[in-house]
Amino acid sequence: MSAILRLDDVAGGYGEVRILHAVSLEVVEGSITALVGSNGAGKTTLMRVLAGLVPLAGGRILFAGRDIGAEPPHGRVAGGMALIPEGRLVFPDFSVEENLRIGAVAPRARAGAPARMEEMFALFPRLRERRRQAAGTLSGGEQQMLALARGLMAAPRLLLLDEPSLGLAPAAAAVLFETVPRIRARGVSVLIVEQDISSTLAIADAGYVIENGRIVLSGNGADLLRDPAVREAYLGLRAG
Ligand code: ATP
């Protein structure tokens, strides 16, 4: 089991403000790896550092064995990394189909785009029904599906999912947490960052808990979910 992504002592932040301190973690190829923690722990900042949107201030990022710390965002996308940012940013005036086409602009994705769009419609039948509808008129859950599908149109090897359940109605969030394992089944590795710790650890092969920019616990998803410290600090449950 090789790591598709490996972070060694990663540091980062905004200007003088250091948010991430010596973050080390790995995403095994073909796994769902979760990074969970409360508000302000540094999860989004880490995703931005990985995507190349916030500069790496220390440490090393290896993606598919290559040091990408100095690579610009488009280089990382071309190499097979796709970020689905928080807030499901779809182009509201463009149709579902147009949004999906925009996802396939990276050279690695262009050739297979029509076939991949069909695969996306098979994975998300609701998007097929709404293919000509403006994305801004979709429900929150449908927009999140579209954001996911657009990310997958880039033919990524690694999908970075930033708080995909945020703001979704419970039923839509449940659909989302069923969808992520289906993405893994397509051979795409997933690093998911979430505040919904129990739903996320329940689908994760491995998980890391981040607090104040530091990894404080790690393990397989099921073990972390049973961990008394996690249950007490994050799930509001007493041990025992
Ligand atoms: P949330 O779930 O609230 O998004 P998070 O774990 O993703 O939390 P981050 O968004 O990474 O946390 O924020 C970590 C810290 O970095 C917070 O203290 C936040 O105020 C700070 N921060 C975030 N963005 C910026 C920015 N552009 N400039 C300065 N500080 C920032």
Coordinates of N, CA and C and ligand atoms in Angstrom, one line a residue:
M1 N 0.9 -1.2 0.0 CA 0.0 0.0 0.0 C 0.9 1.2 0.0
S2 N 0.9 1.9 -1.1 CA 1.8 3.1 -1.2 C 1.0 4.3 -0.9
A3 N 1.7 5.4 -0.5 CA 1.0 6.6 -0.2 C 0.9 7.5 -1.5
I4 N -0.3 7.9 -1.8 CA -0.5 8.9 -2.9 C -0.1 10.3 -2.5
L5 N -0.3 10.5 -1.2 CA 0.0 11.8 -0.6 C 0.7 11.6 0.7
R6 N 1.8 12.4 0.9 CA 2.5 12.3 2.1 C 3.0 13.7 2.6
L7 N 2.7 14.1 3.8 CA 3.1 15.3 4.3 C 4.1 15.1 5.4
D8 N 5.2 15.8 5.4 CA 6.2 15.7 6.4 C 6.4 17.0 7.1
D9 N 6.0 17.2 8.3 CA 6.2 18.4 9.1 C 5.8 19.7 8.3
V10 N 4.6 19.6 7.7 CA 4.1 20.8 6.9 C 3.7 22.0 7.8
A11 N 4.2 23.1 7.5 CA 3.9 24.4 8.2 C 3.3 25.3 7.1
G12 N 2.3 26.2 7.6 CA 1.7 27.1 6.7 C 0.8 28.1 7.5
G13 N 0.5 29.2 6.8 CA -0.4 30.2 7.5 C -0.5 31.4 6.6
Y14 N -0.9 32.5 7.2 CA -1.2 33.7 6.4 C -0.2 34.8 6.9
G15 N 0.7 35.2 6.0 CA 1.7 36.2 6.4 C 2.5 35.7 7.6
E16 N 2.5 36.5 8.6 CA 3.3 36.1 9.8 C 2.5 35.1 10.7
V17 N 1.2 34.9 10.4 CA 0.4 34.1 11.3 C 0.6 32.6 10.9
R18 N 1.2 31.9 11.8 CA 1.4 30.4 11.6 C 0.2 29.7 12.0
I19 N -0.5 28.9 11.1 CA -1.7 28.2 11.5 C -1.4 26.7 11.6
L20 N -0.6 26.2 10.7 CA -0.3 24.7 10.7 C 1.2 24.5 11.3
H21 N 1.3 23.6 12.2 CA 2.6 23.4 12.8 C 3.0 21.9 12.6
A22 N 4.0 21.6 11.8 CA 4.5 20.3 11.7 C 3.5 19.2 11.5
V23 N 2.6 19.4 10.5 CA 1.6 18.4 10.2 C 2.2 17.3 9.3
S24 N 2.1 16.1 9.9 CA 2.5 14.9 9.1 C 1.4 14.0 8.9
L25 N 1.1 13.6 7.7 CA 0.0 12.6 7.5 C 0.2 11.9 6.2
E26 N -0.5 10.8 5.9 CA -0.4 10.2 4.6 C -1.8 9.7 4.2
V27 N -2.0 9.7 2.9 CA -3.2 9.2 2.3 C -2.7 8.0 1.5
V28 N -3.1 6.8 1.9 CA -2.8 5.6 1.2 C -3.6 5.5 -0.1
E29 N -2.9 5.1 -1.2 CA -3.6 5.1 -2.5 C -4.9 4.2 -2.4
G30 N -6.0 4.7 -2.9 CA -7.2 4.0 -2.9 C -8.0 4.1 -1.6
S31 N -7.6 4.9 -0.7 CA -8.3 5.0 0.6 C -9.1 6.3 0.7
I32 N -10.0 6.3 1.7 CA -10.6 7.6 2.1 C -9.9 7.9 3.4
T33 N -9.3 9.0 3.5 CA -8.6 9.5 4.7 C -9.3 10.7 5.1
A34 N -9.6 10.8 6.4 CA -10.3 11.9 7.0 C -9.4 12.8 7.9
L35 N -9.6 14.1 7.8 CA -9.0 15.0 8.7 C -10.1 15.7 9.4
V36 N -10.2 15.4 10.7 CA -11.4 16.0 11.4 C -10.9 16.9 12.5
G37 N -11.8 17.8 12.9 CA -11.4 18.8 13.9 C -12.4 19.9 14.0
S38 N -12.4 20.6 15.1 CA -13.4 21.7 15.2 C -13.1 22.9 14.3
N39 N -14.0 23.8 14.4 CA -13.9 25.1 13.8 C -12.6 25.8 14.0
G40 N -11.9 26.2 13.0 CA -10.7 27.0 13.2 C -9.5 26.2 13.5
A41 N -9.6 24.9 13.4 CA -8.4 24.0 13.7 C -7.3 24.1 12.6
G42 N -7.7 24.5 11.4 CA -6.7 24.6 10.4 C -7.0 23.7 9.2
K43 N -8.1 23.1 9.1 CA -8.4 22.1 8.1 C -8.4 22.8 6.7
T44 N -9.2 23.9 6.6 CA -9.2 24.5 5.3 C -7.9 25.1 4.8
T45 N -7.1 25.6 5.8 CA -5.8 26.1 5.5 C -4.9 25.0 5.0
L46 N -5.0 23.8 5.6 CA -4.2 22.6 5.1 C -4.6 22.3 3.6
M47 N -5.9 22.3 3.3 CA -6.4 22.0 2.0 C -5.8 23.1 1.0
R48 N -5.8 24.3 1.4 CA -5.3 25.4 0.5 C -3.8 25.2 0.3
V49 N -3.1 24.8 1.4 CA -1.6 24.5 1.2 C -1.4 23.4 0.2
L50 N -2.3 22.3 0.3 CA -2.1 21.2 -0.6 C -2.4 21.6 -2.0
A51 N -3.4 22.4 -2.2 CA -3.7 22.8 -3.6 C -2.8 23.9 -4.1
G52 N -1.9 24.4 -3.3 CA -1.0 25.4 -3.8 C -1.5 26.9 -3.7
L53 N -2.6 27.0 -2.9 CA -3.2 28.4 -2.8 C -2.7 29.2 -1.7
V54 N -2.1 28.5 -0.7 CA -1.4 29.1 0.4 C 0.0 28.5 0.4
P55 N 1.0 29.4 0.5 CA 2.4 28.9 0.3 C 2.8 27.9 1.5
L56 N 3.6 27.0 1.2 CA 4.1 26.1 2.1 C 5.2 26.8 2.9
A57 N 5.1 26.9 4.2 CA 6.1 27.6 5.0 C 7.2 26.7 5.6
G58 N 7.0 25.4 5.5 CA 8.0 24.5 6.0 C 7.6 23.1 5.8
G59 N 8.5 22.1 5.7 CA 8.2 20.7 5.5 C 8.1 20.4 4.1
R60 N 7.4 19.2 3.8 CA 7.5 18.7 2.5 C 6.2 18.0 2.1
I61 N 5.7 18.2 0.9 CA 4.5 17.5 0.4 C 4.9 16.6 -0.8
L62 N 4.7 15.3 -0.6 CA 5.0 14.4 -1.7 C 3.6 14.0 -2.3
F63 N 3.5 14.1 -3.6 CA 2.3 13.7 -4.3 C 2.7 12.7 -5.3
A64 N 2.2 11.5 -5.2 CA 2.6 10.4 -6.1 C 4.2 10.3 -6.1
G65 N 4.8 10.5 -5.0 CA 6.2 10.3 -4.9 C 7.0 11.6 -5.3
R66 N 6.3 12.6 -5.8 CA 7.0 13.8 -6.3 C 6.9 14.9 -5.3
D67 N 7.9 15.7 -5.1 CA 7.9 16.8 -4.2 C 7.2 18.0 -4.9
I68 N 6.0 18.4 -4.4 CA 5.2 19.4 -5.2 C 5.1 20.7 -4.4
G69 N 5.9 20.8 -3.4 CA 5.8 22.0 -2.5 C 5.9 23.3 -3.2
A70 N 6.7 23.4 -4.3 CA 6.9 24.6 -5.0 C 6.1 24.7 -6.3
E71 N 5.2 23.7 -6.5 CA 4.5 23.7 -7.8 C 3.2 24.6 -7.7
P72 N 2.9 25.3 -8.8 CA 1.7 26.2 -8.8 C 0.5 25.3 -8.8
P73 N -0.7 25.9 -8.5 CA -1.9 25.1 -8.4 C -2.2 24.3 -9.7
H74 N -2.0 25.0 -10.9 CA -2.4 24.3 -12.1 C -1.5 23.1 -12.4
G75 N -0.3 23.2 -11.9 CA 0.6 22.0 -12.0 C 0.1 20.8 -11.2
R76 N -0.4 21.1 -10.1 CA -0.9 20.1 -9.2 C -2.2 19.4 -9.8
V77 N -3.0 20.3 -10.4 CA -4.2 19.8 -11.1 C -3.8 18.9 -12.2
A78 N -2.8 19.4 -13.0 CA -2.4 18.6 -14.1 C -1.8 17.2 -13.7
G79 N -1.2 17.2 -12.5 CA -0.6 16.0 -12.0 C -1.7 15.0 -11.4
G80 N -2.9 15.5 -11.2 CA -4.0 14.6 -10.8 C -4.5 14.9 -9.4
M81 N -4.4 16.1 -9.0 CA -5.0 16.5 -7.7 C -6.2 17.4 -8.0
A82 N -7.3 17.2 -7.3 CA -8.5 18.1 -7.5 C -9.0 18.5 -6.2
L83 N -9.2 19.8 -6.0 CA -9.8 20.3 -4.7 C -11.2 20.7 -5.0
I84 N -12.1 20.2 -4.1 CA -13.5 20.7 -4.1 C -13.6 21.6 -2.9
P85 N -13.6 22.9 -3.1 CA -13.5 23.8 -1.9 C -14.8 23.9 -1.2
E86 N -14.7 24.4 0.0 CA -15.9 24.6 0.9 C -16.8 25.5 0.2
G87 N -18.1 25.3 0.3 CA -19.1 26.2 -0.2 C -19.6 25.9 -1.6
R88 N -19.3 24.7 -2.1 CA -19.8 24.2 -3.4 C -19.9 25.3 -4.4
L89 N -18.8 25.7 -4.9 CA -18.7 26.8 -5.9 C -19.0 26.3 -7.3
V90 N -20.3 26.4 -7.7 CA -20.6 26.0 -9.0 C -20.8 27.4 -9.8
F91 N -20.8 27.3 -11.1 CA -21.1 28.5 -11.9 C -22.6 28.6 -12.0
P92 N -23.3 29.5 -11.3 CA -24.8 29.4 -11.2 C -25.5 29.6 -12.5
D93 N -25.0 30.5 -13.4 CA -25.7 30.7 -14.6 C -25.4 29.7 -15.7
F94 N -24.4 28.9 -15.5 CA -24.1 27.8 -16.5 C -25.0 26.6 -16.2
S95 N -25.3 25.8 -17.2 CA -26.0 24.6 -17.0 C -25.2 23.6 -16.3
V96 N -25.8 22.5 -15.8 CA -25.1 21.4 -15.2 C -24.0 20.9 -16.2
E97 N -24.5 20.6 -17.4 CA -23.5 20.1 -18.4 C -22.3 21.0 -18.6
E98 N -22.6 22.3 -18.7 CA -21.5 23.3 -18.9 C -20.5 23.3 -17.7
N99 N -21.1 23.2 -16.5 CA -20.2 23.1 -15.3 C -19.3 21.9 -15.4
L100 N -19.9 20.8 -15.8 CA -19.1 19.6 -15.9 C -18.0 19.7 -17.0
R101 N -18.3 20.3 -18.1 CA -17.3 20.5 -19.2 C -16.2 21.3 -18.7
I102 N -16.5 22.4 -17.9 CA -15.4 23.2 -17.3 C -14.5 22.4 -16.4
G103 N -15.0 21.4 -15.8 CA -14.2 20.6 -14.9 C -13.1 19.8 -15.7
A104 N -13.3 19.7 -17.0 CA -12.4 18.8 -17.8 C -11.4 19.6 -18.6
V105 N -11.1 20.8 -18.2 CA -10.2 21.6 -19.0 C -8.7 21.2 -18.9
A106 N -8.4 20.5 -17.8 CA -7.0 20.1 -17.7 C -6.6 19.1 -18.8
P107 N -5.4 19.2 -19.3 CA -5.0 18.4 -20.5 C -5.3 16.9 -20.2
R108 N -5.0 16.4 -19.0 CA -5.2 15.0 -18.7 C -6.6 14.5 -18.8
A109 N -7.5 15.5 -18.7 CA -9.0 15.2 -18.7 C -9.7 15.4 -20.0
R110 N -9.1 16.1 -20.9 CA -9.8 16.5 -22.1 C -10.3 15.3 -23.0
A111 N -9.4 14.4 -23.3 CA -9.7 13.3 -24.2 C -10.9 12.5 -23.7
G112 N -10.9 12.1 -22.5 CA -11.9 11.2 -22.0 C -13.2 11.9 -21.5
A113 N -13.3 13.3 -21.8 CA -14.4 14.0 -21.1 C -15.8 13.5 -21.5
P114 N -16.1 13.3 -22.7 CA -17.5 12.8 -23.0 C -17.9 11.6 -22.3
A115 N -17.0 10.6 -22.3 CA -17.2 9.3 -21.6 C -17.4 9.6 -20.1
R116 N -16.5 10.4 -19.6 CA -16.5 10.7 -18.1 C -17.8 11.4 -17.7
M117 N -18.3 12.3 -18.6 CA -19.6 12.9 -18.3 C -20.7 11.9 -18.2
E118 N -20.7 10.9 -19.1 CA -21.7 9.8 -19.0 C -21.5 9.1 -17.6
E119 N -20.3 8.8 -17.2 CA -20.1 8.2 -15.9 C -20.6 9.0 -14.8
M120 N -20.4 10.3 -14.9 CA -20.9 11.2 -13.8 C -22.5 11.1 -13.7
F121 N -23.1 11.0 -14.9 CA -24.6 10.9 -14.9 C -25.0 9.6 -14.4
A122 N -24.2 8.6 -14.5 CA -24.5 7.3 -14.0 C -24.4 7.3 -12.4
L123 N -23.3 8.0 -12.0 CA -23.1 8.1 -10.5 C -24.1 9.1 -9.9
F124 N -24.5 10.1 -10.6 CA -25.4 11.1 -10.0 C -26.6 11.2 -11.0
P125 N -27.6 10.3 -10.9 CA -28.7 10.4 -11.9 C -29.4 11.7 -11.9
R126 N -29.5 12.3 -10.7 CA -30.2 13.6 -10.6 C -29.6 14.6 -11.5
L127 N -28.3 14.6 -11.7 CA -27.6 15.6 -12.5 C -28.0 15.3 -14.0
R128 N -28.2 14.1 -14.4 CA -28.6 13.8 -15.7 C -30.0 14.4 -16.0
E129 N -30.9 14.2 -15.0 CA -32.3 14.8 -15.2 C -32.2 16.3 -15.4
R130 N -31.2 16.9 -14.7 CA -31.1 18.4 -14.7 C -30.0 18.9 -15.6
R131 N -29.6 18.1 -16.5 CA -28.4 18.5 -17.3 C -28.4 19.9 -18.0
R132 N -29.6 20.3 -18.4 CA -29.7 21.6 -19.1 C -30.2 22.7 -18.1
Q133 N -30.3 22.4 -16.9 CA -30.8 23.4 -15.9 C -29.6 24.2 -15.4
A134 N -29.9 25.5 -15.2 CA -28.8 26.4 -14.6 C -28.5 25.9 -13.2
A135 N -27.1 25.8 -13.0 CA -26.7 25.2 -11.7 C -27.2 26.0 -10.5
G136 N -27.4 27.3 -10.6 CA -27.9 28.1 -9.5 C -29.3 27.7 -9.1
T137 N -30.0 27.0 -9.9 CA -31.4 26.7 -9.5 C -31.5 25.3 -8.8
L138 N -30.3 24.6 -8.7 CA -30.3 23.3 -8.0 C -30.4 23.5 -6.5
S139 N -30.9 22.4 -5.9 CA -30.9 22.4 -4.4 C -29.4 22.4 -3.9
G140 N -29.3 22.6 -2.6 CA -27.9 22.6 -2.0 C -27.2 21.3 -2.2
G141 N -28.0 20.2 -2.0 CA -27.4 18.8 -2.1 C -27.1 18.6 -3.5
E142 N -27.9 19.0 -4.5 CA -27.6 18.8 -5.9 C -26.4 19.6 -6.3
Q143 N -26.2 20.8 -5.8 CA -25.1 21.6 -6.1 C -23.8 21.0 -5.6
Q144 N -23.9 20.3 -4.4 CA -22.7 19.7 -3.9 C -22.3 18.5 -4.8
M145 N -23.4 17.8 -5.2 CA -23.1 16.6 -6.2 C -22.4 17.2 -7.4
L146 N -22.9 18.3 -7.9 CA -22.4 18.9 -9.1 C -20.9 19.3 -8.9
A147 N -20.6 19.9 -7.7 CA -19.2 20.3 -7.4 C -18.3 19.0 -7.4
L148 N -18.9 18.0 -6.8 CA -18.1 16.7 -6.8 C -17.8 16.2 -8.2
A149 N -18.9 16.1 -8.9 CA -18.8 15.6 -10.3 C -17.9 16.4 -11.1
R150 N -17.9 17.7 -10.9 CA -17.0 18.6 -11.7 C -15.6 18.3 -11.3
G151 N -15.3 18.1 -10.0 CA -14.0 17.7 -9.6 C -13.5 16.4 -10.2
L152 N -14.4 15.5 -10.3 CA -14.1 14.2 -10.9 C -13.9 14.2 -12.4
M153 N -14.5 15.2 -13.0 CA -14.3 15.4 -14.5 C -12.8 15.7 -14.8
A154 N -12.0 16.2 -13.8 CA -10.6 16.5 -14.0 C -9.8 15.2 -14.0
A155 N -10.4 14.0 -13.9 CA -9.8 12.7 -13.8 C -8.7 12.7 -12.8
P156 N -9.1 13.1 -11.5 CA -8.0 13.1 -10.5 C -7.6 11.8 -10.0
R157 N -6.4 11.7 -9.4 CA -6.0 10.5 -8.7 C -6.3 10.7 -7.2
L158 N -6.3 12.0 -6.8 CA -6.6 12.3 -5.4 C -7.6 13.5 -5.4
L159 N -8.7 13.3 -4.7 CA -9.7 14.3 -4.5 C -9.6 14.9 -3.1
L160 N -9.5 16.2 -3.0 CA -9.5 16.9 -1.8 C -10.9 17.5 -1.5
L161 N -11.5 17.0 -0.5 CA -12.9 17.4 -0.3 C -13.0 18.3 1.0
D162 N -13.3 19.6 0.9 CA -13.3 20.5 2.0 C -14.7 20.7 2.5
E163 N -15.0 20.1 3.6 CA -16.3 20.3 4.3 C -17.5 20.1 3.4
P164 N -17.6 19.0 2.7 CA -18.7 18.9 1.7 C -20.1 18.8 2.3
S165 N -20.2 18.5 3.6 CA -21.5 18.4 4.2 C -22.0 19.7 4.8
L166 N -21.2 20.7 4.8 CA -21.5 22.0 5.5 C -22.8 22.6 4.8
G167 N -23.7 22.9 5.6 CA -24.9 23.6 5.2 C -25.9 22.7 4.4
L168 N -25.7 21.4 4.4 CA -26.6 20.5 3.7 C -27.7 20.0 4.7
A169 N -28.9 19.8 4.1 CA -30.0 19.2 4.9 C -29.5 17.8 5.3
P170 N -30.0 17.3 6.4 CA -29.5 15.9 6.8 C -29.7 14.9 5.7
A171 N -30.8 14.9 5.0 CA -30.9 13.8 4.0 C -29.9 14.0 2.9
A172 N -29.6 15.2 2.5 CA -28.6 15.4 1.5 C -27.2 15.1 2.0
A173 N -26.9 15.4 3.2 CA -25.6 15.0 3.8 C -25.5 13.5 3.8
A174 N -26.6 12.8 4.1 CA -26.5 11.3 4.1 C -26.2 10.8 2.8
V175 N -26.8 11.4 1.7 CA -26.5 10.9 0.4 C -25.0 11.2 0.1
L176 N -24.5 12.3 0.5 CA -23.1 12.7 0.3 C -22.2 11.6 0.9
F177 N -22.5 11.2 2.1 CA -21.6 10.3 2.8 C -21.7 8.9 2.2
E178 N -22.8 8.6 1.4 CA -22.9 7.3 0.7 C -22.1 7.4 -0.6
T179 N -22.0 8.7 -1.1 CA -21.3 8.8 -2.4 C -19.8 8.7 -2.3
V180 N -19.2 9.2 -1.2 CA -17.8 9.2 -1.2 C -17.2 7.8 -1.3
P181 N -17.7 6.8 -0.7 CA -17.1 5.4 -0.9 C -17.3 5.0 -2.4
R182 N -18.3 5.5 -3.0 CA -18.5 5.1 -4.5 C -17.4 5.7 -5.3
I183 N -16.9 6.9 -4.9 CA -15.8 7.6 -5.6 C -14.5 6.8 -5.3
R184 N -14.3 6.3 -4.1 CA -13.2 5.5 -3.8 C -13.2 4.2 -4.7
A185 N -14.4 3.7 -4.9 CA -14.6 2.4 -5.6 C -14.1 2.6 -7.1
R186 N -14.1 3.9 -7.5 CA -13.7 4.2 -8.9 C -12.2 4.3 -9.0
G187 N -11.5 4.1 -7.8 CA -10.0 4.1 -7.9 C -9.5 5.5 -7.5
V188 N -10.3 6.4 -7.1 CA -9.9 7.7 -6.7 C -9.6 7.8 -5.2
S189 N -8.4 8.2 -4.8 CA -8.1 8.4 -3.4 C -8.8 9.7 -2.9
V190 N -9.2 9.7 -1.6 CA -9.9 10.9 -1.1 C -9.4 11.3 0.2
L191 N -9.1 12.6 0.3 CA -8.8 13.2 1.6 C -9.9 14.2 1.9
I192 N -10.7 13.8 2.9 CA -11.9 14.6 3.3 C -11.7 15.3 4.6
V193 N -12.0 16.6 4.6 CA -11.9 17.4 5.8 C -13.3 17.7 6.3
E194 N -13.6 17.5 7.5 CA -15.0 17.6 8.0 C -15.1 18.0 9.4
Q195 N -16.3 18.7 9.7 CA -16.7 18.9 11.1 C -17.6 17.9 11.5
D196 N -18.3 17.2 10.6 CA -19.2 16.1 11.0 C -18.3 14.9 11.2
I197 N -17.8 14.8 12.4 CA -16.8 13.8 12.7 C -17.3 12.4 12.7
S198 N -18.5 12.1 13.2 CA -18.9 10.8 13.3 C -19.2 10.2 11.9
S199 N -20.0 11.0 11.1 CA -20.3 10.5 9.7 C -19.0 10.3 8.9
T200 N -18.0 11.1 9.1 CA -16.8 11.1 8.3 C -16.0 9.9 8.7
L201 N -15.8 9.7 10.0 CA -14.9 8.6 10.5 C -15.6 7.3 10.1
A202 N -17.0 7.3 10.0 CA -17.7 6.0 9.7 C -17.4 5.5 8.3
I203 N -17.0 6.4 7.4 CA -16.7 6.0 6.0 C -15.2 6.0 5.8
A204 N -14.4 6.4 6.7 CA -12.9 6.6 6.4 C -12.1 5.3 6.8
D205 N -11.2 5.1 5.9 CA -10.2 4.0 6.2 C -9.2 4.4 7.3
A206 N -8.9 5.7 7.2 CA -7.9 6.2 8.2 C -8.3 7.6 8.5
G207 N -7.9 8.1 9.7 CA -8.3 9.4 10.1 C -7.3 10.1 11.0
Y208 N -7.3 11.4 10.9 CA -6.4 12.2 11.7 C -7.2 13.3 12.4
V209 N -6.9 13.6 13.6 CA -7.6 14.7 14.3 C -6.7 15.8 14.5
I210 N -7.1 17.0 14.0 CA -6.3 18.2 14.1 C -6.9 19.2 15.1
E211 N -6.0 19.7 15.9 CA -6.4 20.7 16.9 C -5.4 21.8 16.9
N212 N -5.8 23.1 16.8 CA -4.9 24.2 16.7 C -3.7 24.0 15.8
G213 N -4.0 23.5 14.6 CA -2.9 23.3 13.6 C -2.0 22.2 13.8
R214 N -2.3 21.3 14.8 CA -1.4 20.1 15.1 C -2.2 18.8 15.0
I215 N -1.6 17.8 14.5 CA -2.3 16.5 14.5 C -2.1 15.9 16.0
V216 N -3.3 15.6 16.6 CA -3.2 15.2 18.0 C -3.5 13.7 18.1
L217 N -4.2 13.1 17.1 CA -4.5 11.7 17.1 C -4.6 11.2 15.7
S218 N -4.3 9.9 15.5 CA -4.5 9.3 14.2 C -4.8 7.8 14.4
G219 N -5.4 7.2 13.4 CA -5.7 5.8 13.5 C -6.7 5.4 12.4
N220 N -7.2 4.1 12.5 CA -8.2 3.8 11.4 C -9.5 4.4 11.9
G221 N -10.4 4.6 10.9 CA -11.6 5.4 11.1 C -12.4 4.8 12.3
A222 N -12.6 3.5 12.2 CA -13.5 2.8 13.2 C -12.8 3.0 14.6
D223 N -11.5 2.8 14.7 CA -10.9 3.0 16.1 C -11.0 4.4 16.6
L224 N -10.8 5.4 15.7 CA -11.0 6.7 16.2 C -12.4 7.0 16.7
L225 N -13.3 6.5 16.0 CA -14.7 6.7 16.3 C -15.0 6.1 17.7
R226 N -14.3 5.1 18.1 CA -14.5 4.4 19.4 C -13.6 5.1 20.5
D227 N -12.7 5.9 20.0 CA -11.7 6.4 21.0 C -12.4 7.3 22.0
P228 N -12.2 7.1 23.3 CA -12.9 7.9 24.3 C -12.6 9.3 24.2
A229 N -11.4 9.7 23.9 CA -11.0 11.1 23.8 C -11.8 11.8 22.7
V230 N -11.9 11.1 21.5 CA -12.6 11.7 20.4 C -14.1 11.8 20.8
R231 N -14.6 10.7 21.4 CA -16.1 10.7 21.7 C -16.4 11.9 22.7
E232 N -15.5 12.1 23.7 CA -15.8 13.1 24.7 C -15.6 14.5 24.1
A233 N -14.5 14.7 23.4 CA -14.1 16.1 22.9 C -15.0 16.5 21.8
Y234 N -15.3 15.6 20.9 CA -15.9 16.0 19.6 C -17.4 15.5 19.4
L235 N -17.7 14.4 20.1 CA -19.1 13.9 19.9 C -20.0 14.2 21.1
G236 N -19.4 14.8 22.1 CA -20.2 15.2 23.3 C -20.7 14.0 24.1
L237 N -19.9 12.9 24.0 CA -20.3 11.6 24.6 C -19.3 11.3 25.7
R238 N -19.8 10.8 26.8 CA -19.0 10.4 27.9 C -18.4 9.0 27.6
A239 N -17.2 8.8 28.0 CA -16.6 7.5 27.8 C -17.3 6.5 28.6
G240 N -17.3 5.2 28.1 CA -17.9 4.2 28.9 C -19.2 3.6 28.3
Ligands
ATP1 P1 -13.6 26.0 9.6 O1 -14.3 24.7 9.8 O2 -14.2 27.1 10.5 O3 -13.4 26.4 8.2 P2 -10.9 25.2 9.7 O4 -10.4 24.1 10.6 O5 -11.1 24.9 8.3 O6 -12.2 25.7 10.3 P3 -9.3 27.3 8.9 O7 -10.3 27.9 8.0 O8 -8.1 26.6 8.3 O9 -9.9 26.3 9.9 O10 -8.7 28.5 9.8 C1 -7.7 28.3 10.8 C2 -7.3 29.6 11.3 O11 -6.8 30.4 10.3 C3 -8.4 30.4 12.0 O12 -7.9 30.9 13.2 C4 -8.7 31.5 11.0 O13 -9.1 32.6 11.6 C5 -7.4 31.7 10.3 N1 -7.5 32.1 8.9 C6 -8.2 31.6 7.9 N2 -8.1 32.2 6.8 C7 -7.3 33.3 7.0 C8 -6.8 34.4 6.2 N3 -7.1 34.5 4.9 N4 -6.0 35.3 6.8 C9 -5.7 35.1 8.1 N5 -6.1 34.1 8.9 C10 -6.9 33.2 8.4

